[in-house]
Tab-separated table of C-alpha atoms in Angstrom:
chain	number	residue	atom	x	y	z
A	21	UNK	CA	14.653	-35.771	-1.607
A	22	UNK	CA	15.425	-33.107	-4.172
A	23	UNK	CA	13.252	-34.882	-6.765
A	24	UNK	CA	10.320	-34.851	-4.345
A	25	UNK	CA	10.817	-31.178	-3.580
A	26	UNK	CA	10.848	-30.355	-7.290
A	27	UNK	CA	7.716	-32.394	-7.927
A	28	UNK	CA	5.848	-30.807	-5.021
A	29	UNK	CA	6.897	-27.343	-6.174
A	30	UNK	CA	5.698	-28.033	-9.744
A	31	UNK	CA	2.385	-29.351	-8.451
A	32	UNK	CA	1.780	-26.306	-6.219
A	33	UNK	CA	2.947	-23.956	-8.949
A	34	UNK	CA	0.331	-25.317	-11.362
A	35	UNK	CA	-2.486	-25.128	-8.810
A	36	UNK	CA	-1.538	-21.589	-7.749
A	37	UNK	CA	-1.137	-20.429	-11.362
A	38	UNK	CA	-4.653	-21.637	-12.208
A	39	UNK	CA	-6.114	-20.171	-8.999
A	40	UNK	CA	-4.413	-16.797	-9.462
A	41	UNK	CA	-5.400	-16.621	-13.135
A	42	UNK	CA	-9.044	-17.388	-12.339
A	43	UNK	CA	-9.215	-14.914	-9.457
A	44	UNK	CA	-7.413	-12.096	-11.240
A	45	UNK	CA	-9.782	-12.533	-14.165
A	46	UNK	CA	-12.660	-11.803	-11.806
A	47	UNK	CA	-13.937	-15.350	-11.570
A	48	UNK	CA	-14.481	-15.172	-7.807
A	49	UNK	CA	-16.145	-13.068	-5.173
A	50	UNK	CA	-13.172	-10.738	-5.579
A	51	UNK	CA	-14.905	-9.500	-8.717
A	52	UNK	CA	-16.263	-6.753	-6.419
A	53	UNK	CA	-12.764	-5.267	-6.386
A	54	UNK	CA	-12.643	-2.054	-8.356
A	55	UNK	CA	-9.015	-1.970	-9.485
A	56	UNK	CA	-6.181	-4.293	-10.478
A	57	UNK	CA	-4.237	-3.431	-7.315
A	58	UNK	CA	-7.225	-4.358	-5.144
A	59	UNK	CA	-7.604	-7.652	-6.971
A	60	UNK	CA	-3.853	-8.359	-6.675
A	61	UNK	CA	-3.969	-7.693	-2.929
A	62	UNK	CA	-7.123	-9.780	-2.452
A	63	UNK	CA	-5.812	-12.774	-4.387
A	64	UNK	CA	-2.474	-12.594	-2.557
A	65	UNK	CA	-4.257	-12.446	0.800
A	66	UNK	CA	-6.464	-15.432	-0.088
A	67	UNK	CA	-3.505	-17.534	-1.225
A	68	UNK	CA	-1.356	-16.584	1.763
A	69	UNK	CA	-4.108	-17.295	4.264
A	70	UNK	CA	-5.046	-20.505	2.458
A	71	UNK	CA	-1.466	-21.701	2.628
A	72	UNK	CA	-1.429	-21.204	6.395
A	73	UNK	CA	-5.019	-21.808	7.554
A	74	UNK	CA	-7.391	-22.642	4.703
A	75	UNK	CA	-9.385	-20.156	2.662
A	76	UNK	CA	-10.827	-17.140	4.458
A	77	UNK	CA	-14.544	-16.512	4.228
A	78	UNK	CA	-15.144	-14.008	1.438
A	79	UNK	CA	-18.627	-12.626	1.485
A	80	UNK	CA	-20.803	-9.674	2.207
A	81	UNK	CA	-21.202	-10.834	5.801
A	82	UNK	CA	-18.779	-11.742	8.533
A	83	UNK	CA	-21.361	-13.735	10.513
A	84	UNK	CA	-20.855	-17.473	10.210
A	85	UNK	CA	-22.824	-20.314	11.694
A	86	UNK	CA	-19.746	-22.150	12.923
A	87	UNK	CA	-18.485	-21.525	16.436
A	88	UNK	CA	-14.854	-21.984	15.379
A	89	UNK	CA	-12.695	-18.910	14.769
A	90	UNK	CA	-12.542	-18.019	11.097
A	91	UNK	CA	-10.911	-15.209	9.219
A	92	UNK	CA	-13.096	-13.164	6.911
A	93	UNK	CA	-12.340	-10.747	4.101
A	94	UNK	CA	-15.035	-8.478	2.690
A	95	UNK	CA	-14.158	-6.429	-0.386
A	96	UNK	CA	-15.878	-3.044	-0.838
A	97	UNK	CA	-17.331	-3.011	2.689
A	98	UNK	CA	-19.708	-0.146	3.449
A	99	UNK	CA	-19.621	1.442	6.878
A	100	UNK	CA	-21.361	4.732	7.566
A	101	UNK	CA	-20.521	7.189	4.808
A	102	UNK	CA	-17.471	5.189	3.709
A	103	UNK	CA	-16.764	2.228	1.497
A	104	UNK	CA	-13.432	0.597	2.281
A	105	UNK	CA	-11.451	-1.597	-0.081
A	106	UNK	CA	-11.277	-4.520	2.377
A	107	UNK	CA	-12.507	-5.337	5.849
A	108	UNK	CA	-10.434	-8.215	7.219
A	109	UNK	CA	-10.716	-9.865	10.602
A	110	UNK	CA	-11.478	-12.860	12.753
A	111	UNK	CA	-14.839	-13.909	14.103
A	112	UNK	CA	-16.271	-16.585	16.306
A	113	UNK	CA	-19.775	-17.491	15.227
A	114	UNK	CA	-21.817	-14.308	15.172
A	115	UNK	CA	-19.279	-12.240	17.090
A	116	UNK	CA	-16.785	-10.166	15.142
A	117	UNK	CA	-13.686	-10.178	17.322
A	118	UNK	CA	-11.230	-7.948	15.518
A	119	UNK	CA	-11.104	-6.247	12.197
A	120	UNK	CA	-8.823	-4.041	10.201
A	121	UNK	CA	-9.461	-1.894	7.181
A	122	UNK	CA	-7.127	-2.230	4.218
A	123	UNK	CA	-7.036	0.520	1.625
A	124	UNK	CA	-5.256	0.071	-1.704
A	125	UNK	CA	-4.310	3.538	-2.864
A	126	UNK	CA	-3.776	4.294	-6.513
A	127	UNK	CA	-1.766	7.442	-7.171
A	128	UNK	CA	-4.539	9.270	-9.044
A	129	UNK	CA	-6.945	9.358	-6.094
A	130	UNK	CA	-4.696	9.454	-3.033
A	131	UNK	CA	-2.131	11.972	-1.852
A	132	UNK	CA	-1.609	13.489	-5.275
A	133	UNK	CA	-2.852	16.790	-3.863
A	134	UNK	CA	-2.978	18.263	-0.360
A	135	UNK	CA	-6.771	18.058	-0.463
A	136	UNK	CA	-6.670	14.314	-1.211
A	137	UNK	CA	-4.115	13.727	1.563
A	138	UNK	CA	-6.248	15.663	4.076
A	139	UNK	CA	-9.368	13.703	3.049
A	140	UNK	CA	-7.526	10.383	3.539
A	141	UNK	CA	-6.196	11.402	6.983
A	142	UNK	CA	-9.677	12.483	8.104
A	143	UNK	CA	-11.152	9.235	6.796
A	144	UNK	CA	-8.484	7.189	8.601
A	145	UNK	CA	-9.284	8.896	11.907
A	146	UNK	CA	-13.004	8.178	11.491
A	147	UNK	CA	-12.384	4.530	10.536
A	148	UNK	CA	-9.907	4.038	13.400
A	149	UNK	CA	-12.684	4.895	15.841
A	150	UNK	CA	-14.675	1.895	14.574
A	151	UNK	CA	-11.999	-0.622	13.552
A	152	UNK	CA	-8.778	-1.715	15.220
A	153	UNK	CA	-6.439	-0.458	12.490
A	154	UNK	CA	-6.400	1.128	9.076
A	155	UNK	CA	-3.615	-0.060	6.765
A	156	UNK	CA	-2.890	1.789	3.544
A	157	UNK	CA	-0.773	0.357	0.766
A	158	UNK	CA	0.206	2.360	-2.282
A	159	UNK	CA	-0.335	0.936	-5.717
A	160	UNK	CA	3.457	0.857	-6.138
A	161	UNK	CA	3.856	-1.232	-2.971
A	162	UNK	CA	1.207	-3.710	-4.084
A	163	UNK	CA	2.570	-3.895	-7.629
A	164	UNK	CA	6.109	-4.536	-6.343
A	165	UNK	CA	5.162	-7.105	-3.682
A	166	UNK	CA	1.479	-8.074	-3.398
A	167	UNK	CA	2.223	-11.052	-1.145
A	168	UNK	CA	4.366	-8.893	1.167
A	169	UNK	CA	1.489	-6.414	1.566
A	170	UNK	CA	-0.948	-9.267	2.199
A	171	UNK	CA	1.466	-10.738	4.762
A	172	UNK	CA	1.536	-7.414	6.641
A	173	UNK	CA	-2.278	-7.276	6.728
A	174	UNK	CA	-2.457	-10.915	7.816
A	175	UNK	CA	0.114	-10.381	10.580
A	176	UNK	CA	-1.761	-7.311	11.868
A	177	UNK	CA	-5.062	-9.194	11.958
A	178	UNK	CA	-3.523	-12.213	13.675
A	179	UNK	CA	-1.720	-10.024	16.204
A	180	UNK	CA	-4.945	-8.302	17.197
A	181	UNK	CA	-7.009	-11.485	17.460
A	182	UNK	CA	-4.524	-13.814	19.132
A	183	UNK	CA	-2.982	-11.218	21.490
């Protein structure tokens, strides 16, 4: 049994290494991501979701022709005066059921000054009126554990949809 486990692990490791390398290099729809921490989060989310349910839909639209529930992830989603790093949620056909906003905050642009912190809090309140939740991860959090951050976002989205 141990030999099989080792072989399966090696096989998955190779596939994931190639997939991660391609996606981090910008060879996917995640090329819309504007920073390395956004790309790390996006790739981690895709791999985590794919491991559990199959790849999420990554596009500029969350409307699918299928009537089956499907998770979507839209990088650099524009809503009103804002552009959010990721809009993630579940839909059924043309009906968006739940969605959360995920922001990946680099230190230079977020909470370095009181003005930046106030802007982010105001933005979060406005986005919370439209979307179920706003999750913010610092660049340090994503750098230390990108899959852990993706798992938190995935759990929040699942909790809202399947509740």
